[in-house]
Coordinates of C-alpha atoms in Angstrom, one line a residue:
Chain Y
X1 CA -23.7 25.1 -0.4
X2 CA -22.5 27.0 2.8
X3 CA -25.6 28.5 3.3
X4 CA -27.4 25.4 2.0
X5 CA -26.7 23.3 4.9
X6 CA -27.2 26.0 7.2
X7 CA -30.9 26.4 6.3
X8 CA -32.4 23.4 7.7
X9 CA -30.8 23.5 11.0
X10 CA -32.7 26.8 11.5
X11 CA -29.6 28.1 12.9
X12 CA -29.3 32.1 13.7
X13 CA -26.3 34.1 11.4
X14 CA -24.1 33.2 14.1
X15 CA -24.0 29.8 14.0
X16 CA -23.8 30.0 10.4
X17 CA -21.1 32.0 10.2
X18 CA -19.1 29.6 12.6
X19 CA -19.9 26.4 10.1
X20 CA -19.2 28.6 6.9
X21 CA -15.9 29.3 8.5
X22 CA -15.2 26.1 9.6
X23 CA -16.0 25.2 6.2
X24 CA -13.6 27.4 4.8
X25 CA -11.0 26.3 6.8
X26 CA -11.4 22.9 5.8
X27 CA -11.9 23.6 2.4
X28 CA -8.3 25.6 2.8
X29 CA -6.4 22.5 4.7
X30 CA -7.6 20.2 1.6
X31 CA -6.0 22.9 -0.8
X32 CA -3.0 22.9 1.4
X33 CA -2.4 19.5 1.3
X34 CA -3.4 19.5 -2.3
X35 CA -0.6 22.2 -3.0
X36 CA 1.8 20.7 -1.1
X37 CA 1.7 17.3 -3.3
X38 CA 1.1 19.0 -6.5
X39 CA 4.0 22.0 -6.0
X40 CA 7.1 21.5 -8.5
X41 CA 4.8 20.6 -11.2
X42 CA 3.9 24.2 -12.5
X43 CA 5.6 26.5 -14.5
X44 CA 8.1 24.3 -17.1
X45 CA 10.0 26.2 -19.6
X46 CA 8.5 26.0 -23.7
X47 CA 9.2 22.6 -25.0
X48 CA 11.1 24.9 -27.5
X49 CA 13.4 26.3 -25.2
X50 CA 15.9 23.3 -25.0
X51 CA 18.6 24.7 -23.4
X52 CA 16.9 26.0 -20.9
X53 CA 14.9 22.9 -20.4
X54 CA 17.7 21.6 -20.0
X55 CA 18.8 23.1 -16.9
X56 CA 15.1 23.0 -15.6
X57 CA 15.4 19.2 -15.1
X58 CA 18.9 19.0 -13.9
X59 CA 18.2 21.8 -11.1
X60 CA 14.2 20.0 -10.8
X61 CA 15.8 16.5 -10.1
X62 CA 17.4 15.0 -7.1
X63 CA 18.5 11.9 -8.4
X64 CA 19.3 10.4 -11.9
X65 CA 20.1 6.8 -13.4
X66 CA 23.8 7.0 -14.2
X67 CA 25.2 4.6 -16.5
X68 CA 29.1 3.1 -17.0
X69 CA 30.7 0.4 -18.3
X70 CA 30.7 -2.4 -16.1
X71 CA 33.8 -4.0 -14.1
X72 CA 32.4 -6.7 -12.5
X73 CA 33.4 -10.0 -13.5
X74 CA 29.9 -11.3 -14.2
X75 CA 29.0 -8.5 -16.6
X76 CA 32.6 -6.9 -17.5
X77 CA 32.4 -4.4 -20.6
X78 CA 28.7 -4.3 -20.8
X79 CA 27.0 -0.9 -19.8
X80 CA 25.7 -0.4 -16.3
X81 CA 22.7 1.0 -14.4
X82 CA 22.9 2.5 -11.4
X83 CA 20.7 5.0 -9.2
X84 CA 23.0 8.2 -7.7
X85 CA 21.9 11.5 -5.9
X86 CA 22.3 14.5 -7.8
X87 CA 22.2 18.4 -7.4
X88 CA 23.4 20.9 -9.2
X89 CA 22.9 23.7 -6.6
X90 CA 20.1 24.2 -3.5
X91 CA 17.1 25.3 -4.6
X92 CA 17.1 28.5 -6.4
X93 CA 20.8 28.4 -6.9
X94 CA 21.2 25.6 -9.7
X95 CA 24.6 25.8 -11.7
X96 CA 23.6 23.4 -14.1
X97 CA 27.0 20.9 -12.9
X98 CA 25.7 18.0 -11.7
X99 CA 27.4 16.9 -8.5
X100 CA 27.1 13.7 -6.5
X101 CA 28.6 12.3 -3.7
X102 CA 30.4 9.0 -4.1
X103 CA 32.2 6.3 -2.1
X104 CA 34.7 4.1 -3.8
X105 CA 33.0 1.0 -2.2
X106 CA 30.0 1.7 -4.9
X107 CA 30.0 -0.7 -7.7
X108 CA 29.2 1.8 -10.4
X109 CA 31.8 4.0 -9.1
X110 CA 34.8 1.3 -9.5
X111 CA 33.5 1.5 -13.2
X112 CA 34.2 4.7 -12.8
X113 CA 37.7 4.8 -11.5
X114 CA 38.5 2.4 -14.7
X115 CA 36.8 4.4 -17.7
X116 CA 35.0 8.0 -16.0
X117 CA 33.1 8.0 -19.4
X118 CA 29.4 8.0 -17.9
X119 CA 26.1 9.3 -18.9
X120 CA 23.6 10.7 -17.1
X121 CA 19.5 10.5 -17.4
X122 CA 17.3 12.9 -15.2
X123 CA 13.6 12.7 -16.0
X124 CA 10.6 14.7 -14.7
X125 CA 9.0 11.3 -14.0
X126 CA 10.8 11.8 -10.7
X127 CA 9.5 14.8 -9.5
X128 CA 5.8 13.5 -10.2
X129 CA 5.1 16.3 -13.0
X130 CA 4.7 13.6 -15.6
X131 CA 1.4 11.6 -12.7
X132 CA -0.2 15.1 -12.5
X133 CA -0.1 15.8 -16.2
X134 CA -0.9 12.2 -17.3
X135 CA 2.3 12.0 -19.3
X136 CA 3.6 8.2 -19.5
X137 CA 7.0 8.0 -18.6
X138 CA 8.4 7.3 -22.1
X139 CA 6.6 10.1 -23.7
X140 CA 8.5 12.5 -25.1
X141 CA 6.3 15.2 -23.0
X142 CA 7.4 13.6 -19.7
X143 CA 10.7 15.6 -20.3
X144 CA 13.9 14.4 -20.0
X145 CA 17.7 15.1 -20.1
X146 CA 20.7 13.1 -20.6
X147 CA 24.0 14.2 -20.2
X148 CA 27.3 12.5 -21.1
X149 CA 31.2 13.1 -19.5
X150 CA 33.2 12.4 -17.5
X151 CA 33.0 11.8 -13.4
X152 CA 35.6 13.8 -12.1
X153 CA 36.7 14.9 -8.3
X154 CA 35.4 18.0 -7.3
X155 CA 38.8 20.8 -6.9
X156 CA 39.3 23.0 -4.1
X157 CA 37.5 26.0 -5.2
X158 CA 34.7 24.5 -5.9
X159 CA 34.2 21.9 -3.0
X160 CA 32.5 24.4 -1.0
X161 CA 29.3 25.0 -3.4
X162 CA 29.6 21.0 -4.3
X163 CA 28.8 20.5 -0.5
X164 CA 26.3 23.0 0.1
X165 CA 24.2 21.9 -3.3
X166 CA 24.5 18.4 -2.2
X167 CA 23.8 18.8 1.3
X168 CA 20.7 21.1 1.4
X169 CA 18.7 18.5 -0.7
X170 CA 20.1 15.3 0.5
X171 CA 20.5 16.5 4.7
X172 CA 21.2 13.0 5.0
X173 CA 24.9 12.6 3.7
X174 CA 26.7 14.4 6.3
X175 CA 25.9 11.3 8.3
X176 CA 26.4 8.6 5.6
X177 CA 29.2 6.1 7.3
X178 CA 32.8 7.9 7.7
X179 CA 34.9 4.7 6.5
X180 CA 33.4 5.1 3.3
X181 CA 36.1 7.7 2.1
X182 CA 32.9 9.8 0.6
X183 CA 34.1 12.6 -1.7
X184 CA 32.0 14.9 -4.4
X185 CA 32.3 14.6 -8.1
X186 CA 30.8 16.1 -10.5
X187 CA 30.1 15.2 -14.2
X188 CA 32.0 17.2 -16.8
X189 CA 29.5 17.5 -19.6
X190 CA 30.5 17.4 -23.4
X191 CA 27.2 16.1 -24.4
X192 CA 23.4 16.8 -23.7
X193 CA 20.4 15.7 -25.5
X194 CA 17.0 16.5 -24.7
X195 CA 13.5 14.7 -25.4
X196 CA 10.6 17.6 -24.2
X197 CA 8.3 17.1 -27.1
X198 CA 7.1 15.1 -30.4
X199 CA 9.8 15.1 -33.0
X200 CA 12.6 13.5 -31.8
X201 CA 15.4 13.9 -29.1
X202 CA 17.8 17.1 -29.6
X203 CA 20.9 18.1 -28.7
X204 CA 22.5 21.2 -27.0
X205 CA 25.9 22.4 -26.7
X206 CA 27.5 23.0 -23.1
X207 CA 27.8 26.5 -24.3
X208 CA 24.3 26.9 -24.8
X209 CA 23.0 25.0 -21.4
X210 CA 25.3 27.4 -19.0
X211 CA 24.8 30.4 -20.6
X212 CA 21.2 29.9 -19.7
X213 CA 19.9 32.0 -16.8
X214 CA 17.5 29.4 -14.8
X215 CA 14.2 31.8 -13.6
X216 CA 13.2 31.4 -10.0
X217 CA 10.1 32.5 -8.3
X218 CA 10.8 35.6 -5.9
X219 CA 11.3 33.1 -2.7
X220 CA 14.1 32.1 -4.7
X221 CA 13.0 28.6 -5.6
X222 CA 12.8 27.4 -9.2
X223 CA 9.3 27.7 -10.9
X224 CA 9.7 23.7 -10.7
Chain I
X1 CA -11.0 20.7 19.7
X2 CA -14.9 19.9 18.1
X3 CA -16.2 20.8 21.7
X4 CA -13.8 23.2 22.3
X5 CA -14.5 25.1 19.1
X6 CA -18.6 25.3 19.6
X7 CA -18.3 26.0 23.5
X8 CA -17.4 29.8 22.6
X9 CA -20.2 29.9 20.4
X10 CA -22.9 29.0 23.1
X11 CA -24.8 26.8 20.4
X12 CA -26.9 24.2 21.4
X13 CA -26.2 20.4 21.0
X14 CA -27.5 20.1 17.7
X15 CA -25.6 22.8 16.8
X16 CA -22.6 21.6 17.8
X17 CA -23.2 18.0 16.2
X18 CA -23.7 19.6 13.1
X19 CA -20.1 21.6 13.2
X20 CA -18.6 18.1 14.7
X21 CA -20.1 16.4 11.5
X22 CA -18.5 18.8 9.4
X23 CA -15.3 18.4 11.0
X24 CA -15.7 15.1 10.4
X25 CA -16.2 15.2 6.8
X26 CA -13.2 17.4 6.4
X27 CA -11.1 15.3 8.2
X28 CA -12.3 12.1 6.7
X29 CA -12.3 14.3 3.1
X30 CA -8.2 15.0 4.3
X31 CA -7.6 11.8 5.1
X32 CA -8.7 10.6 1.5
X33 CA -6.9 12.9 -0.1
X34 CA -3.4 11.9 2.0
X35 CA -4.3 8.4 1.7
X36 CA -4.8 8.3 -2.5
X37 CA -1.7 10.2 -2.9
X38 CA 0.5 8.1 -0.2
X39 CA -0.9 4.3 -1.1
X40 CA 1.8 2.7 -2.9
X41 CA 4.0 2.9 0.1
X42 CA 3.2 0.4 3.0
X43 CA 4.2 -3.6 2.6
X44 CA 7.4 -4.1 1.5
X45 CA 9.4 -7.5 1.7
X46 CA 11.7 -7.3 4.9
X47 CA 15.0 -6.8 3.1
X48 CA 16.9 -10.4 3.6
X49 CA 14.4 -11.7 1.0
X50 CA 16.1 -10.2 -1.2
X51 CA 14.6 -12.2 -4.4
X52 CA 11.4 -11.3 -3.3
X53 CA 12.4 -7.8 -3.0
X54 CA 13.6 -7.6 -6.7
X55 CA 10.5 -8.9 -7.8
X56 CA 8.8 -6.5 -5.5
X57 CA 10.4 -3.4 -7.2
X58 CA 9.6 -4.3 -10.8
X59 CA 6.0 -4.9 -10.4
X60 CA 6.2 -1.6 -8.4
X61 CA 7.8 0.6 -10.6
X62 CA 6.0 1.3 -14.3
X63 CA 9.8 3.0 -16.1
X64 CA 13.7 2.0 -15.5
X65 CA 16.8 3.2 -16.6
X66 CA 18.1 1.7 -19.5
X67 CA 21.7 1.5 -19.9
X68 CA 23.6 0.8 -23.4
X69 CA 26.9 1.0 -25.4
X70 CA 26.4 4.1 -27.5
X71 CA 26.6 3.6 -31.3
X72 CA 25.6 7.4 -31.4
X73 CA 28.6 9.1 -33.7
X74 CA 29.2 11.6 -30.8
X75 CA 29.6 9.0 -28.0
X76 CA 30.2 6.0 -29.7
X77 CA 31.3 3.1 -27.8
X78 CA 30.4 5.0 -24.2
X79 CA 27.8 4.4 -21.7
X80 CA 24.1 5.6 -22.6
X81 CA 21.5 6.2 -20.5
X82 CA 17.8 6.4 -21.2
X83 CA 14.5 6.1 -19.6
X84 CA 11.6 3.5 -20.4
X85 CA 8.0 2.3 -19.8
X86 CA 8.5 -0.7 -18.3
X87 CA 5.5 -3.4 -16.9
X88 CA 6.7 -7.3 -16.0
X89 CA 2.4 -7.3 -15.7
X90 CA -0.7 -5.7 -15.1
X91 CA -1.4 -5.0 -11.4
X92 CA -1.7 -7.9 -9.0
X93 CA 0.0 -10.4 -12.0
X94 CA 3.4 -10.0 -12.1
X95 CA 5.3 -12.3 -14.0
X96 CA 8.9 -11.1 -13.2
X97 CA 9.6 -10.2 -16.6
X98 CA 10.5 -6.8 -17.6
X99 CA 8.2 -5.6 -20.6
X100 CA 9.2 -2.8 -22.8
X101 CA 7.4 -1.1 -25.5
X102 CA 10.0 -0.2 -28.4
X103 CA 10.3 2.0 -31.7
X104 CA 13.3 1.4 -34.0
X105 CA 13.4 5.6 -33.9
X106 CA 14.7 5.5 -30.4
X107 CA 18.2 6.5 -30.0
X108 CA 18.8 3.9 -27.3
X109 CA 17.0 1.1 -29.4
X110 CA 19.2 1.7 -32.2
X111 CA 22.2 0.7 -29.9
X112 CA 20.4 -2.5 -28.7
X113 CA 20.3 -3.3 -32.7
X114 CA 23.9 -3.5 -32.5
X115 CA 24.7 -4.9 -28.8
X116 CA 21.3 -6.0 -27.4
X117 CA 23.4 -6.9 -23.9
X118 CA 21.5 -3.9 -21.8
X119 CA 20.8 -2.8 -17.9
X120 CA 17.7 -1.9 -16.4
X121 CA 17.7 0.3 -13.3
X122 CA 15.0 0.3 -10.9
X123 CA 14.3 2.0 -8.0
X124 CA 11.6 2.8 -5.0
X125 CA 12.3 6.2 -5.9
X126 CA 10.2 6.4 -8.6
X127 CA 7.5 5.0 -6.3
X128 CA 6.7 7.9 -3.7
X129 CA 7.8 5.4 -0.8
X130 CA 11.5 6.4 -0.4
X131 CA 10.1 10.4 0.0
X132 CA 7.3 9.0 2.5
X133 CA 10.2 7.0 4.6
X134 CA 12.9 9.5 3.9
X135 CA 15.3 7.7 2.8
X136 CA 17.7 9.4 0.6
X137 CA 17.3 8.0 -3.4
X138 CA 21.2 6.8 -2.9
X139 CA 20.7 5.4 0.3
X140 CA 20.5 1.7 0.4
X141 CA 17.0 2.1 2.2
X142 CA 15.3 4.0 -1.0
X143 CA 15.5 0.0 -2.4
X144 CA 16.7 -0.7 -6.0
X145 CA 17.1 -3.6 -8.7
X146 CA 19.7 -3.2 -11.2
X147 CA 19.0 -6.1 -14.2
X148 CA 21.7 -6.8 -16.4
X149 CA 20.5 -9.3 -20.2
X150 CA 19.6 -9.4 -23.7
X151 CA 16.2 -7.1 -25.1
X152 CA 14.5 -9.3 -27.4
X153 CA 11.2 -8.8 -29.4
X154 CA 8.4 -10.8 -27.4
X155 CA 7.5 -14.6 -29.4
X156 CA 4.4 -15.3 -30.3
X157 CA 3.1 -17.0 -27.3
X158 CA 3.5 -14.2 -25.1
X159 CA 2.5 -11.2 -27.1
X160 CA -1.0 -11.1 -25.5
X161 CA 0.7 -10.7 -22.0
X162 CA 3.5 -8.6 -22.9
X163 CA 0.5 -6.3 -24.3
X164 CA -1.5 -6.6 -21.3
X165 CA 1.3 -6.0 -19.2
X166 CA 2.4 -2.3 -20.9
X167 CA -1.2 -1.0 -22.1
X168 CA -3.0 -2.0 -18.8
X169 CA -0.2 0.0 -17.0
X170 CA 0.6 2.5 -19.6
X171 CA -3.0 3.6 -21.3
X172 CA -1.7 5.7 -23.5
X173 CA 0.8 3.3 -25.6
X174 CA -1.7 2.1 -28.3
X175 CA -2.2 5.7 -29.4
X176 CA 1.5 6.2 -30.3
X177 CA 1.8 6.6 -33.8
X178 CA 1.6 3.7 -35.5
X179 CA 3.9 4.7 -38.2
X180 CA 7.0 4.5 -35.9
X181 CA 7.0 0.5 -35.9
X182 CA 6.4 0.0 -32.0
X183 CA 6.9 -3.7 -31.0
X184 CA 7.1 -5.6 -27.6
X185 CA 10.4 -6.5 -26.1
X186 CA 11.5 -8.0 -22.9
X187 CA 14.7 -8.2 -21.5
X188 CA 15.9 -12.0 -21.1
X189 CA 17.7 -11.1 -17.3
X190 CA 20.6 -13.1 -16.8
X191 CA 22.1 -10.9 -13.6
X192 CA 20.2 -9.2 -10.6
X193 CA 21.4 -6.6 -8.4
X194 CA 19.4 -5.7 -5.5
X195 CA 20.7 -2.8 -3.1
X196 CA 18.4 -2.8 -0.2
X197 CA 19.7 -2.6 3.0
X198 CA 23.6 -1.6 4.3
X199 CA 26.5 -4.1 3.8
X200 CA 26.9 -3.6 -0.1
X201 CA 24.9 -4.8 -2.8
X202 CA 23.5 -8.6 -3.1
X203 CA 23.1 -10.7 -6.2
X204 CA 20.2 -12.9 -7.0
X205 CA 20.2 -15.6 -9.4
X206 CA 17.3 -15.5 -12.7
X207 CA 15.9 -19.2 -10.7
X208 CA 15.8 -17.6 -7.3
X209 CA 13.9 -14.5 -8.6
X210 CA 11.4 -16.5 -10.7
X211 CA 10.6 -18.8 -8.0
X212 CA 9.3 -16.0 -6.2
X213 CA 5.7 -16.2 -5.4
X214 CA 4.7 -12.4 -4.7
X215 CA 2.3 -11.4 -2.5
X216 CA -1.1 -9.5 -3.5
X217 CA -3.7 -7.9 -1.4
X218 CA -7.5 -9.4 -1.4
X219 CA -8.1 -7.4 -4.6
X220 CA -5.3 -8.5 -6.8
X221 CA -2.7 -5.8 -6.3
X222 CA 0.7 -6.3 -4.7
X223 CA 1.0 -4.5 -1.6
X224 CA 2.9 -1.5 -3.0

């Protein structure tokens, strides 16, 4: 094609050279931009791995829906819906604990502080994996994870890591409004369930979800 | 830079059109490329209308967040969350109402047989915009609805719609297998949440919300 278009202009190898590079380096900005959009959509653990799935959405995820039961007057005792930041470790470094960063002013979080009882859904739909395979959201392909525990404060020892996996994918909560009394939680799983394929939804035990050793790619990143 | 880059070369003007052309199909080649993956992020209601904003996230967003009250043995009586297809119409005819395709095998629709009361999350996250502005998915700038109401199977009268609505924005529903008793359900939303800007959340009643008249571009599609 390179040399096609060269032809006609009767141009000497010189010339050709500087459009088939120019080409090139086109064609390598298109696959650049390509690449960027399309990362975090490649290597996914076998459907049959569920554990390990598992912990492939929770670390691929940023966000999930978490849901309570509700406080508010107009809605009191019926479950909740809410959208909360999530990570369970910077990239590369996932835990598998989710952690979040929550202000009491939040009206899922006065749920909360009444019955800490929550579940948690994470779904690759998020991280566009589900668009770029043509998955619909509520197929059992687009994967997904729910979690159920309890919201609890995060302790002293562990405050440090809670910070540094919230922080480095949300950089924006170190400036979220002081007065808000912000403080990290994290859930306290007892229950996960898992829909990654045809079949039905299936459970895994805690045990089985942190003895899993995530695999990331030798930048240290997650194969996401 | 065109000029700059075929001065060195000491090509004649033709030449140098022919490289500027090329330049100019990358770049117009780029700019498609950023342009199909970033559409779906520019109008959005200023956010004191906040009724139009609610309706302008659920004709954006094709899933949600379903909360429910468990009925699963493990967690009964706790918050569930789960993650549905959700369409309130096909592109450019949104009707407000939130659509859902449904199977009686679904572990969250076997806890809406028993307590049908149910909350749908919704958020710009899902959309691509909140990345493009970035705005944090728990900051009140990444815009979300939270619906609170009964699921009901769709009457008669508005089967045809409901069915419009989900397979025209979800292609790959009718080949679910038809031997897990799909049907169409809506939810019948009696509260509205809308989180869109900073000073806490904001309510919106069902009659301001459906009195909304939304906003389509010359070719029938909202301005996502």
């Amino acid at each position: 094609m390179i040399a096609g278009r060269c032809a006609p202009a009767r141009a000497g190898r010189r010339h050709c050279q500087s459009v088939g590079l120019t080409m090139l380096r086109c064609e390598f900005a298109l696959l650049l931009v390509l690449f960027t959009f399309l990362r975090g959509s490649s290597s996914i653990p076998p459907h049959d791995e569920v554990a390990r799935m598992a912990r492939y959405i929770v670390h691929a995820c940023d966000w999930g829906s978490v849901a309570t039961i509700s406080t508010h007057p107009a809605v009191g005792g019926r479950p909740f819906s809410n959208i909360f930041s999530v990570s369970d470790g910077p990239l590369g470094k996932g835990s598998g604990h989710p952690y979040l960063y929550l202000t009491p002013l939040d009206i899922s979080v006065k749920d909360m502080q009444v019955n800490a009882e929550v579940s948690l859904a994470m779904s690759l739909a998020e991280t566009g994996y589900c668009k770029k395979q043509k998955f619909d959201p509520e197929s059992p392909l687009c994967c997904r994870v729910i979690l159920s525990g309890a919201i609890m404060m995060v302790n002293k020892t562990e405050i440090n890591f809670a910070k540094e996996a919230l922080f480095s994918r949300h950089p924006a909560m170190p400036d979220w409004p002081h007065d808000h009394g912000w403080y990290f939680a994290k859930l306290n799983i007892t229950n996960i369930w898992v829909l990654d394929y045809f079949g039905g939804i299936k459970t895994v035990t805690p045990e089985e979800y942190y003895s899993v050793k995530p695999e990331y790619e030798g930048n240290g990143e997650q194969k996401l």
